[in-house]
Amino acid sequence: MERESVFFGLRSGDIFTVRVGPLGDSGEAELVGTVDSGIMACAWSPDEELLALVTGEARLLLMTQGFDVVDEFPLAQGQQGEEVPVALGWGKRETQYHGKAGKAAALETPDLRRAGAADDGEDDGATRISWRGDGAFFAVSFVGPSGREVRVFSREGRLHSVAEPIEALKHALSWRPSGRLIAATERLGHRHDVVFFERNGLRHGEFTLRGCTRRVLELAWNADSSVLAVTALVDTGGAAPEVCVELWADRNYHWYLKQELRASSLPGGSLLSAAWDAEDPMRLHVAGAEAYVSVRLHAAADVAHVASELSNAAAVVVDGARLLYTPFRWANVPPPMALHSVDVPMPAAHVAFAAFGHGNDFAVLLADRRTVILYECAAESLQGNCPAERGRVSLGEGVVAHQIAWPGHSSLVCLGLGAGGQQVAVAVDLSDLPEPTLATRVLDGSARVTRLVAVERPHSASPLLLLAAADGLVLEAAVDEAGAIDVTPVAQLPAGCVEVDAAVVESEGGPGAVVVVGRTERNQLFAGGNLLSSVCSSFYLRRDFLVLTTTTHFVRFVPVDAGLLTAAVSEDDDDSLRYDETRRRVERGSAIVLASPLGDSVVFQMPRGNIETVRPRALVLAAVRRALDVRKYREALVNCRVNRIDMNVIFDHSPDSLMADWEEFVKQIDDPDLLNLFISGLRDEDVTVSMYAGTKAREVTRSAVVDQKSTNICRALRPVLQAVGDSRLMPSVLTTFMCETPADIPAALRMLAPLSTDERDSALTYLLFLSDVDTVYRAALGLYDLPLALLVAQRSQRDPREYLPELGHLNALSSEEYRRFKIDAQLGRPELAVTHLCAAYMECAAGAQAEGELWAEFTEFVDAQDMHRSAIRLLGGHRRFSDVCVLFGERQAERGEWSQAAASFLLGGASTRAVDAFVKAKEWRMALAVASEGGASAQTVHDTAVRASAVLAEHHLFLDAATVLLEYTERDEEAVALL
């Protein structure tokens, strides 16, 4: 069959084709064949290559495009197909216990013939054919000898499976294009179900239609298998049942009734058939007796948008005549459950949250398209009440509303069709309830308006009311005092958008500009005329951020400021900055439900229907910054702790202001644990540069390293903590010592002295938590506090056989100075050790036996630790001064430092040794001067000069060697020889 032609198969058996021209003009009908027994049903495969046709003799024909018969066979061939289910007996009737009925009851086969074949007037007796989306299989529903049954055939004409027999199976049939399920209906005595079969014929779940459903006429899946259209005869409360098209969608293993299109709401008031578009999965074609309507559907989240501290951040899910209300500020209730359930008289068609106050109230447009119910919701807690009805609005018979908006306390705006079929906007004055005043404005633009949105305007009592047209034109509607609607253009988007929102970008010295943001069906996101992203799958507009998800499975955060009209979202990649808070990975297919208007959470819905609440770093940091700007330090600190944000941002956000406000900081926190977390996390780094570069705009780039930052904070915070005088804050005081660079453990240990025994034990336990126990033990010894050192050692893993003898030996020493020397020597502090040992020696009486022992130990320690300079300084004026100077000179001489050794010998009065050292240092003038001044004999001076000359000559200093011999000896010939 030619592609540009229409196929007609008549019950009489005639097959006609009508060629359709490019401009819609049609030619004459052409008879291409006849089936003698008549045609009961026929359907083309999705690829239009095969025609499946059931004849009046219950035979199945497969034909090509040219109407050549490929195969022909009886429809009721056999009872089993190629795919026969294998029953293992688990859960089967035959393996279950039947009590008194016995085994005979287990072997009985339920008789479904009577139920299946019962004629209750709902089954039209016609045959139905439905192909799978890929054209590999098709299902046939027909009335056989035992009642209605469903059979699945392959593309080649082989019987694949026979559906499981069920009670009261009806005529409607539709195979889900994705291939998983075959939908049919079952009419029981107390309910009407839509049942599903798998390809192998086994039943696979069902859902129940509303109790007012009289009869199901047809079932139809849309092209992407997301929506099932149920055409049914429904009791709508009128004089007679009405034909309706119900749109059902499944999420999280629950079927929701999302929309109900009634015949009375369509032009002409009749509905004959409904069919989905083959290319646009969300377009539904509806035909009536007098008119044809094309309905374009779009899934939109009904959520609150007003940025208020008392906003519930609520969302409403439509499920037929039930509204599932969940305030996400207080609870994250997984669907299909909700915190509150609100029953309405009939299915809901549209929900709009208020754009005023706290944004918790909402309005519901019912399926009759003429009734609106208003609900009030208080800012609640988990024990809050269910939304309460405020009033009802009747739009009358002249308007069929499709969308509503609630911009003000006393005004409601509806978008719909007027009596003449033209598009109208209706303003409703709610101050006149229960008989409101209506003002109608005909929208006579070239493009139809597709979206009606009410947006909060910051610092203003009049929200924005936007009308978005299919060509991208966005109009601002205003309701004047007389109730009339004035419409003015506000923006021109490059393309028509299915989602539209707006924000007011404040400017310096101006009232602020309105920026309209819209997303198209092709995932393009525009801000005015600027293309922000071409991969946007959903978005939510807050006052401070535009939050959007991408088809590359990222959520992005774009600041709402003057740069929004020129910004561009860069491509997502895994090599982005580690701490880049403007992006975050999300699960594949995630869509934004809402982002808390003033909070720090974003609610996502996954493809399978469940919801997840996350707190992205960008929103958390924004909340922390707002709290710090208004000096809410505890709120900011708790937020950082809960969301694992580096607490350095609390100080780095505004260092100067916090440095001057530590008293208020401590007063608000008033929690040792939080204070300890803040202090212990301090680093000499500016995290607003290194980690959270987006948290604060900086005009000048500077280094992230901040010298002595943690030390300065600890020293500034410590007096404030001590001034409080609360023993609970002692751990925080200790933490300030431990977090200095380097840690001041001795000062922390000194803080324990005035404490009581219990407080001391508790504080010491905390101190050992902050530092290594061996380090604290050494610091306690360094304070010369042996009881404290014992207390620390008892809390360590050290063997008592090691530290008890050591501490006992130190405690047994009678001299405090000598005890300190031993401790300092053990701790490797030679400067302090030699000081205390010198003091201990000076305390000892001259000539005593202990005096000699201490001096020997002193000289040994000084010599071993090379502390001669300190010893000379300490023993200045003491009788042992010369001895220590000589000792120092001997050490220097061992190292070959002859000049320094000579000075030490000279300082110690050992002039002879000083002369020898000067000679070896080649300082012959000093050597001969010292030898001459010391009263030495002429021979001694002569010998010294000879030795000095030899040393100088050995080092090739011949001139100096000859000079020595000429001036101090009579060896002139040797002097001349040296020259």
PDB file of C-alpha atoms in Angstrom, residues 542 544-545 547 557 581 595-596 598-602 614-626 639:
ATOM      1  CA  ARG A 542      14.319  30.096  42.846  1.00  0.00           C
ATOM      2  CA  ASP A 544      18.817  32.962  43.984  1.00  0.00           C
ATOM      3  CA  PHE A 545      19.387  29.946  41.719  1.00  0.00           C
ATOM      4  CA  VAL A 547      18.266  24.670  39.227  1.00  0.00           C
ATOM      5  CA  PHE A 557      22.955  25.620  39.593  1.00  0.00           C
ATOM      6  CA  GLU A 581      29.312  23.300  43.760  1.00  0.00           C
ATOM      7  CA  ALA A 595      13.732  23.030  45.145  1.00  0.00           C
ATOM      8  CA  SER A 596      12.817  24.394  48.546  1.00  0.00           C
ATOM      9  CA  LEU A 598      14.341  29.290  50.815  1.00  0.00           C
ATOM     10  CA  GLY A 599      15.733  25.990  52.087  1.00  0.00           C
ATOM     11  CA  ASP A 600      18.665  23.913  50.946  1.00  0.00           C
ATOM     12  CA  SER A 601      16.955  20.797  49.565  1.00  0.00           C
ATOM     13  CA  VAL A 602      15.987  19.618  46.094  1.00  0.00           C
ATOM     14  CA  VAL A 614      19.154  15.804  48.384  1.00  0.00           C
ATOM     15  CA  ARG A 615      20.904  18.854  49.752  1.00  0.00           C
ATOM     16  CA  PRO A 616      23.290  20.107  47.075  1.00  0.00           C
ATOM     17  CA  ARG A 617      26.377  21.970  48.182  1.00  0.00           C
ATOM     18  CA  ALA A 618      25.390  25.129  46.291  1.00  0.00           C
ATOM     19  CA  LEU A 619      22.096  25.518  48.171  1.00  0.00           C
ATOM     20  CA  VAL A 620      23.633  24.553  51.513  1.00  0.00           C
ATOM     21  CA  LEU A 621      26.401  27.115  51.104  1.00  0.00           C
ATOM     22  CA  ALA A 622      23.856  29.731  50.094  1.00  0.00           C
ATOM     23  CA  ALA A 623      21.876  29.000  53.267  1.00  0.00           C
ATOM     24  CA  VAL A 624      25.066  29.166  55.370  1.00  0.00           C
ATOM     25  CA  ARG A 625      25.990  32.509  53.841  1.00  0.00           C
ATOM     26  CA  ARG A 626      22.523  33.948  54.507  1.00  0.00           C
ATOM     27  CA  ASN A 639      23.964  23.302  58.672  1.00  0.00           C
TER      28      ASN A 639
END
